[in-house]
Amino acid sequence: MKAENINPFITAVNELFENMLDCKLKMNKPGLVVQENGTPDIIGVIGMSGTAQGIVALRLPVRTALAMVGRMVGMEFRGVDSSIIDGVGELVNIIAGSAKGKFDGHAINLSLPTVVRGNICQLSNLQNAVFLDVPFESELGNFSLMVTFKPAVVPEKKEAIHAGIGSR
Amino acid sequence: MRVLVVDDSQIMRKIVTGALKKQNVNDIVEAANGQEAVDVVAKDGNISLILMDWNMPVMTGIDAVRKIRTGGSKTPIVMVTTESEKEKVIEAIKSGANDYLVKPFNPKDIQAKLEKFLPPSNG
């Protein structure tokens, strides 16, 4: 997966933390998602279709999910309930929506978010996808953004348009 | 004044209603999709402002905006959505939305939008 395709997602995560969570964020080295058998996390998933196909998944340990959703609404959550599930869905929705607006020349549609408990590699409909795992650290806890993204059509370059505007 | 908050995410509705309450707006009606919003507007003539998400099940926000305008309502509508592309903003405005707020927003962003549409007495 090309860096130019993952960068919009990373920027979207940073914008989310800056604007809605008021929290500093540190990104660690990205890598490929590997099979794990650890504690099931909460994973918010959104599909992308149109001139690019992809899947965006926000994988949160329970403690991180409680802290992030709690920070968003100014409440304290002690366990996973419908608000947490809903909140994780909204978080991944904001990330995917924000990222798709950064792909110039593409027309990308988003699915509604789905939130599951488990391991991303165990989701049967995702087994053939190669996910890039971008780990983050924050005061709200560690988490990962997992993305698989493939442009279906090479978008028209907008440099010519910009050059035209700039030359006026 | 009465404000209608339309979003399929209960968490996002909480965030938006929290911002409204900070502006001393406590008369708030919630809807979880575009169809519910259309129904509320049809039955309640006292809605002063609508804050509308775009991507929702049952009926999208943009379809709800079109239906609300077709029904004759002139209530101001602010789209509150992750849809940030210029084409989407233009589509929303052409469909009858009055303003646009892109998620993720910070508290100042939403307060600025609310102040634009709420009477000074509520600020």
PDB file of C-alpha atoms in Angstrom:
ATOM      1  CA  MET A   1       0.000   0.000   0.000  1.00  0.00           C
ATOM      2  CA  LYS A   2       1.460   3.347  -1.062  1.00  0.00           C
ATOM      3  CA  ALA A   3       2.257   5.985   1.545  1.00  0.00           C
ATOM      4  CA  GLU A   4       0.196   8.539  -0.386  1.00  0.00           C
ATOM      5  CA  ASN A   5      -2.826   6.334   0.231  1.00  0.00           C
ATOM      6  CA  ILE A   6      -2.327   5.867   3.977  1.00  0.00           C
ATOM      7  CA  ASN A   7      -1.418   9.474   4.761  1.00  0.00           C
ATOM      8  CA  PRO A   8      -4.977  10.852   4.469  1.00  0.00           C
ATOM      9  CA  PHE A   9      -6.121   8.331   7.087  1.00  0.00           C
ATOM     10  CA  ILE A  10      -3.312   9.263   9.457  1.00  0.00           C
ATOM     11  CA  THR A  11      -4.120  12.944   8.994  1.00  0.00           C
ATOM     12  CA  ALA A  12      -7.780  12.190   9.694  1.00  0.00           C
ATOM     13  CA  VAL A  13      -6.896  10.472  12.985  1.00  0.00           C
ATOM     14  CA  ASN A  14      -4.762  13.440  14.002  1.00  0.00           C
ATOM     15  CA  GLU A  15      -7.581  15.877  13.175  1.00  0.00           C
ATOM     16  CA  LEU A  16     -10.056  13.804  15.170  1.00  0.00           C
ATOM     17  CA  PHE A  17      -7.811  13.832  18.231  1.00  0.00           C
ATOM     18  CA  GLU A  18      -7.042  17.526  17.912  1.00  0.00           C
ATOM     19  CA  ASN A  19     -10.604  18.724  17.311  1.00  0.00           C
ATOM     20  CA  MET A  20     -12.913  16.377  19.189  1.00  0.00           C
ATOM     21  CA  LEU A  21     -10.753  14.639  21.781  1.00  0.00           C
ATOM     22  CA  ASP A  22      -8.352  17.450  22.699  1.00  0.00           C
ATOM     23  CA  CYS A  23      -5.596  14.895  23.101  1.00  0.00           C
ATOM     24  CA  LYS A  24      -2.022  14.541  21.879  1.00  0.00           C
ATOM     25  CA  LEU A  25      -1.197  11.550  19.753  1.00  0.00           C
ATOM     26  CA  LYS A  26       1.949   9.617  18.879  1.00  0.00           C
ATOM     27  CA  MET A  27       2.098   7.387  15.830  1.00  0.00           C
ATOM     28  CA  ASN A  28       4.353   4.339  15.887  1.00  0.00           C
ATOM     29  CA  LYS A  29       5.823   2.439  12.962  1.00  0.00           C
ATOM     30  CA  PRO A  30       3.191   0.992  10.627  1.00  0.00           C
ATOM     31  CA  GLY A  31       3.324  -2.670   9.665  1.00  0.00           C
ATOM     32  CA  LEU A  32       1.200  -5.423   8.204  1.00  0.00           C
ATOM     33  CA  VAL A  33      -1.585  -6.897  10.318  1.00  0.00           C
ATOM     34  CA  VAL A  34      -0.703 -10.359  11.549  1.00  0.00           C
ATOM     35  CA  GLN A  35      -2.858 -13.066  13.069  1.00  0.00           C
ATOM     36  CA  GLU A  36      -3.255 -12.619  16.822  1.00  0.00           C
ATOM     37  CA  ASN A  37      -4.994 -14.552  19.545  1.00  0.00           C
ATOM     38  CA  GLY A  38      -5.054 -11.886  22.222  1.00  0.00           C
ATOM     39  CA  THR A  39      -7.965 -10.358  24.097  1.00  0.00           C
ATOM     40  CA  PRO A  40     -10.770  -9.406  21.700  1.00  0.00           C
ATOM     41  CA  ASP A  41     -10.826  -5.699  21.023  1.00  0.00           C
ATOM     42  CA  ILE A  42     -13.611  -3.445  19.829  1.00  0.00           C
ATOM     43  CA  ILE A  43     -13.288  -2.823  16.118  1.00  0.00           C
ATOM     44  CA  GLY A  44     -15.191  -0.225  14.139  1.00  0.00           C
ATOM     45  CA  VAL A  45     -15.237  -1.023  10.416  1.00  0.00           C
ATOM     46  CA  ILE A  46     -16.249   0.986   7.362  1.00  0.00           C
ATOM     47  CA  GLY A  47     -16.136  -0.096   3.735  1.00  0.00           C
ATOM     48  CA  MET A  48     -15.146   2.240   0.925  1.00  0.00           C
ATOM     49  CA  SER A  49     -16.369   1.877  -2.651  1.00  0.00           C
ATOM     50  CA  GLY A  50     -16.405   3.923  -5.827  1.00  0.00           C
ATOM     51  CA  THR A  51     -13.209   4.999  -7.583  1.00  0.00           C
ATOM     52  CA  ALA A  52     -11.281   3.302  -4.777  1.00  0.00           C
ATOM     53  CA  GLN A  53     -12.042   0.229  -2.743  1.00  0.00           C
ATOM     54  CA  GLY A  54     -10.972  -0.164   0.813  1.00  0.00           C
ATOM     55  CA  ILE A  55     -11.746  -0.932   4.397  1.00  0.00           C
ATOM     56  CA  VAL A  56     -10.957   1.236   7.376  1.00  0.00           C
ATOM     57  CA  ALA A  57     -10.917  -0.365  10.795  1.00  0.00           C
ATOM     58  CA  LEU A  58     -10.340   1.312  14.130  1.00  0.00           C
ATOM     59  CA  ARG A  59      -9.206  -1.283  16.653  1.00  0.00           C
ATOM     60  CA  LEU A  60      -9.525  -0.258  20.282  1.00  0.00           C
ATOM     61  CA  PRO A  61      -8.780  -2.160  23.485  1.00  0.00           C
ATOM     62  CA  VAL A  62     -11.869  -1.864  25.702  1.00  0.00           C
ATOM     63  CA  ARG A  63     -10.153   0.557  28.078  1.00  0.00           C
ATOM     64  CA  THR A  64      -9.228   2.863  25.188  1.00  0.00           C
ATOM     65  CA  ALA A  65     -12.738   2.706  23.749  1.00  0.00           C
ATOM     66  CA  LEU A  66     -14.265   3.707  27.090  1.00  0.00           C
ATOM     67  CA  ALA A  67     -11.814   6.598  27.435  1.00  0.00           C
ATOM     68  CA  MET A  68     -12.209   7.892  23.889  1.00  0.00           C
ATOM     69  CA  VAL A  69     -15.994   7.811  23.771  1.00  0.00           C
ATOM     70  CA  GLY A  70     -16.116   9.225  27.305  1.00  0.00           C
ATOM     71  CA  ARG A  71     -13.883  12.118  26.296  1.00  0.00           C
ATOM     72  CA  MET A  72     -16.051  12.856  23.267  1.00  0.00           C
ATOM     73  CA  VAL A  73     -19.222  13.297  25.306  1.00  0.00           C
ATOM     74  CA  GLY A  74     -17.736  14.364  28.640  1.00  0.00           C
ATOM     75  CA  MET A  75     -18.951  11.278  30.492  1.00  0.00           C
ATOM     76  CA  GLU A  76     -17.345   8.360  32.306  1.00  0.00           C
ATOM     77  CA  PHE A  77     -18.106   4.870  31.035  1.00  0.00           C
ATOM     78  CA  ARG A  78     -17.337   1.775  33.119  1.00  0.00           C
ATOM     79  CA  GLY A  79     -18.305  -0.923  30.652  1.00  0.00           C
ATOM     80  CA  VAL A  80     -19.151  -1.609  27.048  1.00  0.00           C
ATOM     81  CA  ASP A  81     -22.742  -0.642  26.321  1.00  0.00           C
ATOM     82  CA  SER A  82     -24.699   0.634  23.335  1.00  0.00           C
ATOM     83  CA  SER A  83     -23.170   4.095  23.739  1.00  0.00           C
ATOM     84  CA  ILE A  84     -19.656   2.700  23.417  1.00  0.00           C
ATOM     85  CA  ILE A  85     -20.577   0.626  20.379  1.00  0.00           C
ATOM     86  CA  ASP A  86     -22.273   3.636  18.817  1.00  0.00           C
ATOM     87  CA  GLY A  87     -19.355   5.887  19.717  1.00  0.00           C
ATOM     88  CA  VAL A  88     -16.737   3.603  18.170  1.00  0.00           C
ATOM     89  CA  GLY A  89     -18.844   3.492  15.014  1.00  0.00           C
ATOM     90  CA  GLU A  90     -18.940   7.274  14.929  1.00  0.00           C
ATOM     91  CA  LEU A  91     -15.182   7.528  15.503  1.00  0.00           C
ATOM     92  CA  VAL A  92     -14.380   5.315  12.521  1.00  0.00           C
ATOM     93  CA  ASN A  93     -17.040   7.122  10.504  1.00  0.00           C
ATOM     94  CA  ILE A  94     -15.366  10.457  11.182  1.00  0.00           C
ATOM     95  CA  ILE A  95     -11.924   9.070  10.309  1.00  0.00           C
ATOM     96  CA  ALA A  96     -13.085   7.446   7.067  1.00  0.00           C
ATOM     97  CA  GLY A  97     -15.198  10.439   6.073  1.00  0.00           C
ATOM     98  CA  SER A  98     -12.430  12.883   6.775  1.00  0.00           C
ATOM     99  CA  ALA A  99      -9.875  10.761   4.906  1.00  0.00           C
ATOM    100  CA  LYS A 100     -11.994  10.290   1.807  1.00  0.00           C
ATOM    101  CA  GLY A 101     -12.266  14.033   1.386  1.00  0.00           C
ATOM    102  CA  LYS A 102      -8.492  14.185   1.103  1.00  0.00           C
ATOM    103  CA  PHE A 103      -8.273  11.971  -1.988  1.00  0.00           C
ATOM    104  CA  ASP A 104      -8.383  14.498  -4.809  1.00  0.00           C
ATOM    105  CA  GLY A 105     -10.159  13.341  -7.925  1.00  0.00           C
ATOM    106  CA  HIS A 106     -11.803  10.325  -6.334  1.00  0.00           C
ATOM    107  CA  ALA A 107     -15.494   9.764  -5.767  1.00  0.00           C
ATOM    108  CA  ILE A 108     -15.647   7.447  -2.768  1.00  0.00           C
ATOM    109  CA  ASN A 109     -18.732   6.196  -0.984  1.00  0.00           C
ATOM    110  CA  LEU A 110     -18.719   4.972   2.595  1.00  0.00           C
ATOM    111  CA  SER A 111     -20.750   2.165   4.070  1.00  0.00           C
ATOM    112  CA  LEU A 112     -22.450   2.705   7.396  1.00  0.00           C
ATOM    113  CA  PRO A 113     -20.102   1.684  10.218  1.00  0.00           C
ATOM    114  CA  THR A 114     -20.143  -1.778  11.750  1.00  0.00           C
ATOM    115  CA  VAL A 115     -18.757  -2.431  15.223  1.00  0.00           C
ATOM    116  CA  VAL A 116     -17.599  -5.889  16.299  1.00  0.00           C
ATOM    117  CA  ARG A 117     -15.731  -7.508  19.154  1.00  0.00           C
ATOM    118  CA  GLY A 118     -12.868  -9.749  18.106  1.00  0.00           C
ATOM    119  CA  ASN A 119      -9.781  -9.964  15.967  1.00  0.00           C
ATOM    120  CA  ILE A 120      -9.609  -8.316  12.558  1.00  0.00           C
ATOM    121  CA  CYS A 121      -8.008 -11.413  10.991  1.00  0.00           C
ATOM    122  CA  GLN A 122     -10.892 -13.564  12.136  1.00  0.00           C
ATOM    123  CA  LEU A 123     -13.488 -11.578  10.238  1.00  0.00           C
ATOM    124  CA  SER A 124     -14.201 -13.970   7.392  1.00  0.00           C
ATOM    125  CA  ASN A 125     -15.115 -11.363   4.788  1.00  0.00           C
ATOM    126  CA  LEU A 126     -11.820  -9.556   5.329  1.00  0.00           C
ATOM    127  CA  GLN A 127      -9.465 -12.534   5.057  1.00  0.00           C
ATOM    128  CA  ASN A 128      -8.234 -11.761   1.563  1.00  0.00           C
ATOM    129  CA  ALA A 129      -7.435  -8.145   2.294  1.00  0.00           C
ATOM    130  CA  VAL A 130      -3.924  -7.028   3.246  1.00  0.00           C
ATOM    131  CA  PHE A 131      -4.235  -4.500   6.038  1.00  0.00           C
ATOM    132  CA  LEU A 132      -1.670  -1.931   7.004  1.00  0.00           C
ATOM    133  CA  ASP A 133      -1.641  -1.531  10.769  1.00  0.00           C
ATOM    134  CA  VAL A 134      -0.827   1.944  12.084  1.00  0.00           C
ATOM    135  CA  PRO A 135      -0.366   1.851  15.875  1.00  0.00           C
ATOM    136  CA  PHE A 136      -0.974   4.978  17.957  1.00  0.00           C
ATOM    137  CA  GLU A 137      -0.309   5.956  21.551  1.00  0.00           C
ATOM    138  CA  SER A 138      -2.289   8.571  23.433  1.00  0.00           C
ATOM    139  CA  GLU A 139      -3.208   9.539  26.973  1.00  0.00           C
ATOM    140  CA  LEU A 140      -6.549   7.837  26.284  1.00  0.00           C
ATOM    141  CA  GLY A 141      -4.777   4.556  25.541  1.00  0.00           C
ATOM    142  CA  ASN A 142      -3.168   2.699  22.678  1.00  0.00           C
ATOM    143  CA  PHE A 143      -5.063   1.773  19.546  1.00  0.00           C
ATOM    144  CA  SER A 144      -4.565   0.844  15.902  1.00  0.00           C
ATOM    145  CA  LEU A 145      -5.879   2.055  12.613  1.00  0.00           C
ATOM    146  CA  MET A 146      -6.059  -0.691  10.020  1.00  0.00           C
ATOM    147  CA  VAL A 147      -6.486   0.222   6.397  1.00  0.00           C
ATOM    148  CA  THR A 148      -6.635  -1.572   3.104  1.00  0.00           C
ATOM    149  CA  PHE A 149      -7.085   0.806   0.192  1.00  0.00           C
ATOM    150  CA  LYS A 150      -6.797   0.335  -3.547  1.00  0.00           C
ATOM    151  CA  PRO A 151      -7.612   2.989  -6.123  1.00  0.00           C
ATOM    152  CA  ALA A 152      -9.696   1.461  -8.906  1.00  0.00           C
ATOM    153  CA  VAL A 153      -9.231   4.342 -11.320  1.00  0.00           C
ATOM    154  CA  VAL A 154      -6.295   6.703 -11.598  1.00  0.00           C
ATOM    155  CA  PRO A 155      -7.783  10.103 -10.747  1.00  0.00           C
ATOM    156  CA  GLU A 156      -7.299  13.078 -13.031  1.00  0.00           C
ATOM    157  CA  LYS A 157      -4.508  15.261 -11.765  1.00  0.00           C
ATOM    158  CA  LYS A 158      -5.662  18.628 -10.495  1.00  0.00           C
ATOM    159  CA  GLU A 159      -2.306  20.398 -10.901  1.00  0.00           C
ATOM    160  CA  ALA A 160      -3.392  21.851 -14.218  1.00  0.00           C
ATOM    161  CA  ILE A 161      -6.487  23.337 -12.620  1.00  0.00           C
ATOM    162  CA  HIS A 162      -4.477  24.812  -9.781  1.00  0.00           C
ATOM    163  CA  ALA A 163      -1.914  26.172 -12.210  1.00  0.00           C
ATOM    164  CA  GLY A 164      -4.678  27.796 -14.197  1.00  0.00           C
ATOM    165  CA  ILE A 165      -6.139  29.496 -11.169  1.00  0.00           C
ATOM    166  CA  GLY A 166      -2.726  30.612  -9.977  1.00  0.00           C
ATOM    167  CA  SER A 167      -1.800  32.143 -13.313  1.00  0.00           C
ATOM    168  CA  ARG A 168      -4.748  34.534 -13.333  1.00  0.00           C
TER     169      ARG A 168
ATOM    170  CA  MET B   1     -36.638  28.108  20.291  1.00  0.00           C
ATOM    171  CA  ARG B   2     -36.760  24.460  19.319  1.00  0.00           C
ATOM    172  CA  VAL B   3     -33.863  22.722  17.555  1.00  0.00           C
ATOM    173  CA  LEU B   4     -34.052  19.399  15.726  1.00  0.00           C
ATOM    174  CA  VAL B   5     -30.862  17.289  15.903  1.00  0.00           C
ATOM    175  CA  VAL B   6     -30.711  14.546  13.270  1.00  0.00           C
ATOM    176  CA  ASP B   7     -27.981  11.898  13.475  1.00  0.00           C
ATOM    177  CA  ASP B   8     -28.026   8.110  13.540  1.00  0.00           C
ATOM    178  CA  SER B   9     -25.271   8.164  16.164  1.00  0.00           C
ATOM    179  CA  GLN B  10     -26.617   8.672  19.678  1.00  0.00           C
ATOM    180  CA  ILE B  11     -23.134   9.775  20.748  1.00  0.00           C
ATOM    181  CA  MET B  12     -23.054  12.479  18.093  1.00  0.00           C
ATOM    182  CA  ARG B  13     -26.548  13.601  19.112  1.00  0.00           C
ATOM    183  CA  LYS B  14     -25.255  13.883  22.686  1.00  0.00           C
ATOM    184  CA  ILE B  15     -22.318  15.998  21.538  1.00  0.00           C
ATOM    185  CA  VAL B  16     -24.522  18.319  19.519  1.00  0.00           C
ATOM    186  CA  THR B  17     -27.233  18.621  22.175  1.00  0.00           C
ATOM    187  CA  GLY B  18     -24.490  19.357  24.714  1.00  0.00           C
ATOM    188  CA  ALA B  19     -23.293  22.234  22.535  1.00  0.00           C
ATOM    189  CA  LEU B  20     -26.876  23.496  22.229  1.00  0.00           C
ATOM    190  CA  LYS B  21     -27.373  23.431  25.995  1.00  0.00           C
ATOM    191  CA  LYS B  22     -24.213  25.490  26.408  1.00  0.00           C
ATOM    192  CA  GLN B  23     -25.978  28.057  24.201  1.00  0.00           C
ATOM    193  CA  ASN B  24     -28.976  27.909  26.561  1.00  0.00           C
ATOM    194  CA  VAL B  25     -31.042  25.970  24.049  1.00  0.00           C
ATOM    195  CA  ASN B  26     -32.899  23.297  25.995  1.00  0.00           C
ATOM    196  CA  ASP B  27     -35.879  22.677  23.725  1.00  0.00           C
ATOM    197  CA  ILE B  28     -34.285  19.948  21.621  1.00  0.00           C
ATOM    198  CA  VAL B  29     -35.922  17.259  19.499  1.00  0.00           C
ATOM    199  CA  GLU B  30     -33.870  14.309  18.236  1.00  0.00           C
ATOM    200  CA  ALA B  31     -34.256  12.142  15.153  1.00  0.00           C
ATOM    201  CA  ALA B  32     -32.161   9.100  14.207  1.00  0.00           C
ATOM    202  CA  ASN B  33     -32.563   9.266  10.426  1.00  0.00           C
ATOM    203  CA  GLY B  34     -33.809  11.455   7.613  1.00  0.00           C
ATOM    204  CA  GLN B  35     -37.312  10.008   7.571  1.00  0.00           C
ATOM    205  CA  GLU B  36     -37.795  10.702  11.264  1.00  0.00           C
ATOM    206  CA  ALA B  37     -36.631  14.264  10.632  1.00  0.00           C
ATOM    207  CA  VAL B  38     -39.096  14.738   7.771  1.00  0.00           C
ATOM    208  CA  ASP B  39     -41.891  13.415   9.994  1.00  0.00           C
ATOM    209  CA  VAL B  40     -40.952  15.735  12.870  1.00  0.00           C
ATOM    210  CA  VAL B  41     -40.871  18.797  10.625  1.00  0.00           C
ATOM    211  CA  ALA B  42     -44.226  17.855   9.073  1.00  0.00           C
ATOM    212  CA  LYS B  43     -45.887  17.584  12.491  1.00  0.00           C
ATOM    213  CA  ASP B  44     -44.093  20.322  14.405  1.00  0.00           C
ATOM    214  CA  GLY B  45     -44.244  23.824  13.013  1.00  0.00           C
ATOM    215  CA  ASN B  46     -42.131  25.249  15.824  1.00  0.00           C
ATOM    216  CA  ILE B  47     -38.737  23.895  14.756  1.00  0.00           C
ATOM    217  CA  SER B  48     -36.392  26.885  14.445  1.00  0.00           C
ATOM    218  CA  LEU B  49     -33.205  25.137  13.356  1.00  0.00           C
ATOM    219  CA  ILE B  50     -32.284  21.708  12.001  1.00  0.00           C
ATOM    220  CA  LEU B  51     -28.825  20.163  12.418  1.00  0.00           C
ATOM    221  CA  MET B  52     -28.646  17.331   9.890  1.00  0.00           C
ATOM    222  CA  ASP B  53     -26.186  14.469   9.415  1.00  0.00           C
ATOM    223  CA  TRP B  54     -25.719  13.178   5.857  1.00  0.00           C
ATOM    224  CA  ASN B  55     -25.075   9.421   5.982  1.00  0.00           C
ATOM    225  CA  MET B  56     -27.890   7.705   7.840  1.00  0.00           C
ATOM    226  CA  PRO B  57     -29.930   4.539   7.367  1.00  0.00           C
ATOM    227  CA  VAL B  58     -33.560   4.592   6.155  1.00  0.00           C
ATOM    228  CA  MET B  59     -33.218   8.053   4.592  1.00  0.00           C
ATOM    229  CA  THR B  60     -30.046  10.094   4.112  1.00  0.00           C
ATOM    230  CA  GLY B  61     -29.768  13.632   5.350  1.00  0.00           C
ATOM    231  CA  ILE B  62     -29.569  15.097   1.847  1.00  0.00           C
ATOM    232  CA  ASP B  63     -32.779  13.334   0.828  1.00  0.00           C
ATOM    233  CA  ALA B  64     -34.411  14.617   4.003  1.00  0.00           C
ATOM    234  CA  VAL B  65     -33.332  18.181   3.170  1.00  0.00           C
ATOM    235  CA  ARG B  66     -34.935  17.854  -0.263  1.00  0.00           C
ATOM    236  CA  LYS B  67     -38.161  16.472   1.223  1.00  0.00           C
ATOM    237  CA  ILE B  68     -38.302  19.163   3.874  1.00  0.00           C
ATOM    238  CA  ARG B  69     -37.856  21.895   1.266  1.00  0.00           C
ATOM    239  CA  THR B  70     -40.355  20.258  -1.079  1.00  0.00           C
ATOM    240  CA  GLY B  71     -42.802  20.308   1.813  1.00  0.00           C
ATOM    241  CA  GLY B  72     -42.457  24.080   1.997  1.00  0.00           C
ATOM    242  CA  SER B  73     -40.475  24.444   5.222  1.00  0.00           C
ATOM    243  CA  LYS B  74     -37.994  27.322   5.285  1.00  0.00           C
ATOM    244  CA  THR B  75     -36.451  26.318   8.622  1.00  0.00           C
ATOM    245  CA  PRO B  76     -32.668  26.828   8.478  1.00  0.00           C
ATOM    246  CA  ILE B  77     -30.774  23.569   8.011  1.00  0.00           C
ATOM    247  CA  VAL B  78     -27.106  23.090   8.871  1.00  0.00           C
ATOM    248  CA  MET B  79     -25.494  19.916   7.569  1.00  0.00           C
ATOM    249  CA  VAL B  80     -23.229  18.371  10.238  1.00  0.00           C
ATOM    250  CA  THR B  81     -21.353  15.654   8.422  1.00  0.00           C
ATOM    251  CA  THR B  82     -18.081  13.942   7.541  1.00  0.00           C
ATOM    252  CA  GLU B  83     -18.799  14.629   3.856  1.00  0.00           C
ATOM    253  CA  SER B  84     -16.180  17.295   3.233  1.00  0.00           C
ATOM    254  CA  GLU B  85     -15.764  17.321  -0.548  1.00  0.00           C
ATOM    255  CA  LYS B  86     -16.603  20.581  -2.299  1.00  0.00           C
ATOM    256  CA  GLU B  87     -19.059  18.754  -4.550  1.00  0.00           C
ATOM    257  CA  LYS B  88     -20.998  17.541  -1.511  1.00  0.00           C
ATOM    258  CA  VAL B  89     -21.151  21.020  -0.005  1.00  0.00           C
ATOM    259  CA  ILE B  90     -22.477  22.415  -3.290  1.00  0.00           C
ATOM    260  CA  GLU B  91     -25.016  19.585  -3.535  1.00  0.00           C
ATOM    261  CA  ALA B  92     -26.231  20.294  -0.015  1.00  0.00           C
ATOM    262  CA  ILE B  93     -26.606  24.025  -0.592  1.00  0.00           C
ATOM    263  CA  LYS B  94     -28.378  23.437  -3.914  1.00  0.00           C
ATOM    264  CA  SER B  95     -30.727  21.009  -2.164  1.00  0.00           C
ATOM    265  CA  GLY B  96     -31.736  23.604   0.383  1.00  0.00           C
ATOM    266  CA  ALA B  97     -29.236  23.448   3.234  1.00  0.00           C
ATOM    267  CA  ASN B  98     -28.266  26.838   4.623  1.00  0.00           C
ATOM    268  CA  ASP B  99     -24.854  26.016   6.057  1.00  0.00           C
ATOM    269  CA  TYR B 100     -22.341  23.242   6.509  1.00  0.00           C
ATOM    270  CA  LEU B 101     -20.188  21.940   9.367  1.00  0.00           C
ATOM    271  CA  VAL B 102     -17.651  19.194   8.733  1.00  0.00           C
ATOM    272  CA  LYS B 103     -16.851  16.539  11.325  1.00  0.00           C
ATOM    273  CA  PRO B 104     -14.539  16.381  13.184  1.00  0.00           C
ATOM    274  CA  PHE B 105     -15.393  19.793  14.620  1.00  0.00           C
ATOM    275  CA  ASN B 106     -14.178  21.402  17.789  1.00  0.00           C
ATOM    276  CA  PRO B 107     -16.514  23.084  20.295  1.00  0.00           C
ATOM    277  CA  LYS B 108     -15.764  26.539  18.870  1.00  0.00           C
ATOM    278  CA  ASP B 109     -16.764  25.432  15.369  1.00  0.00           C
ATOM    279  CA  ILE B 110     -20.217  24.268  16.359  1.00  0.00           C
ATOM    280  CA  GLN B 111     -20.801  27.198  18.697  1.00  0.00           C
ATOM    281  CA  ALA B 112     -20.001  29.594  15.839  1.00  0.00           C
ATOM    282  CA  LYS B 113     -22.569  27.880  13.629  1.00  0.00           C
ATOM    283  CA  LEU B 114     -25.188  27.941  16.364  1.00  0.00           C
ATOM    284  CA  GLU B 115     -24.603  31.622  17.097  1.00  0.00           C
ATOM    285  CA  LYS B 116     -25.180  32.335  13.416  1.00  0.00           C
ATOM    286  CA  PHE B 117     -28.676  30.877  13.536  1.00  0.00           C
ATOM    287  CA  LEU B 118     -29.796  31.271  17.144  1.00  0.00           C
ATOM    288  CA  PRO B 119     -31.246  34.546  18.433  1.00  0.00           C
ATOM    289  CA  PRO B 120     -28.841  36.572  20.632  1.00  0.00           C
ATOM    290  CA  SER B 121     -31.055  35.962  23.664  1.00  0.00           C
ATOM    291  CA  ASN B 122     -30.012  32.317  23.580  1.00  0.00           C
ATOM    292  CA  GLY B 123     -26.281  33.059  23.596  1.00  0.00           C
TER     293      GLY B 123
END
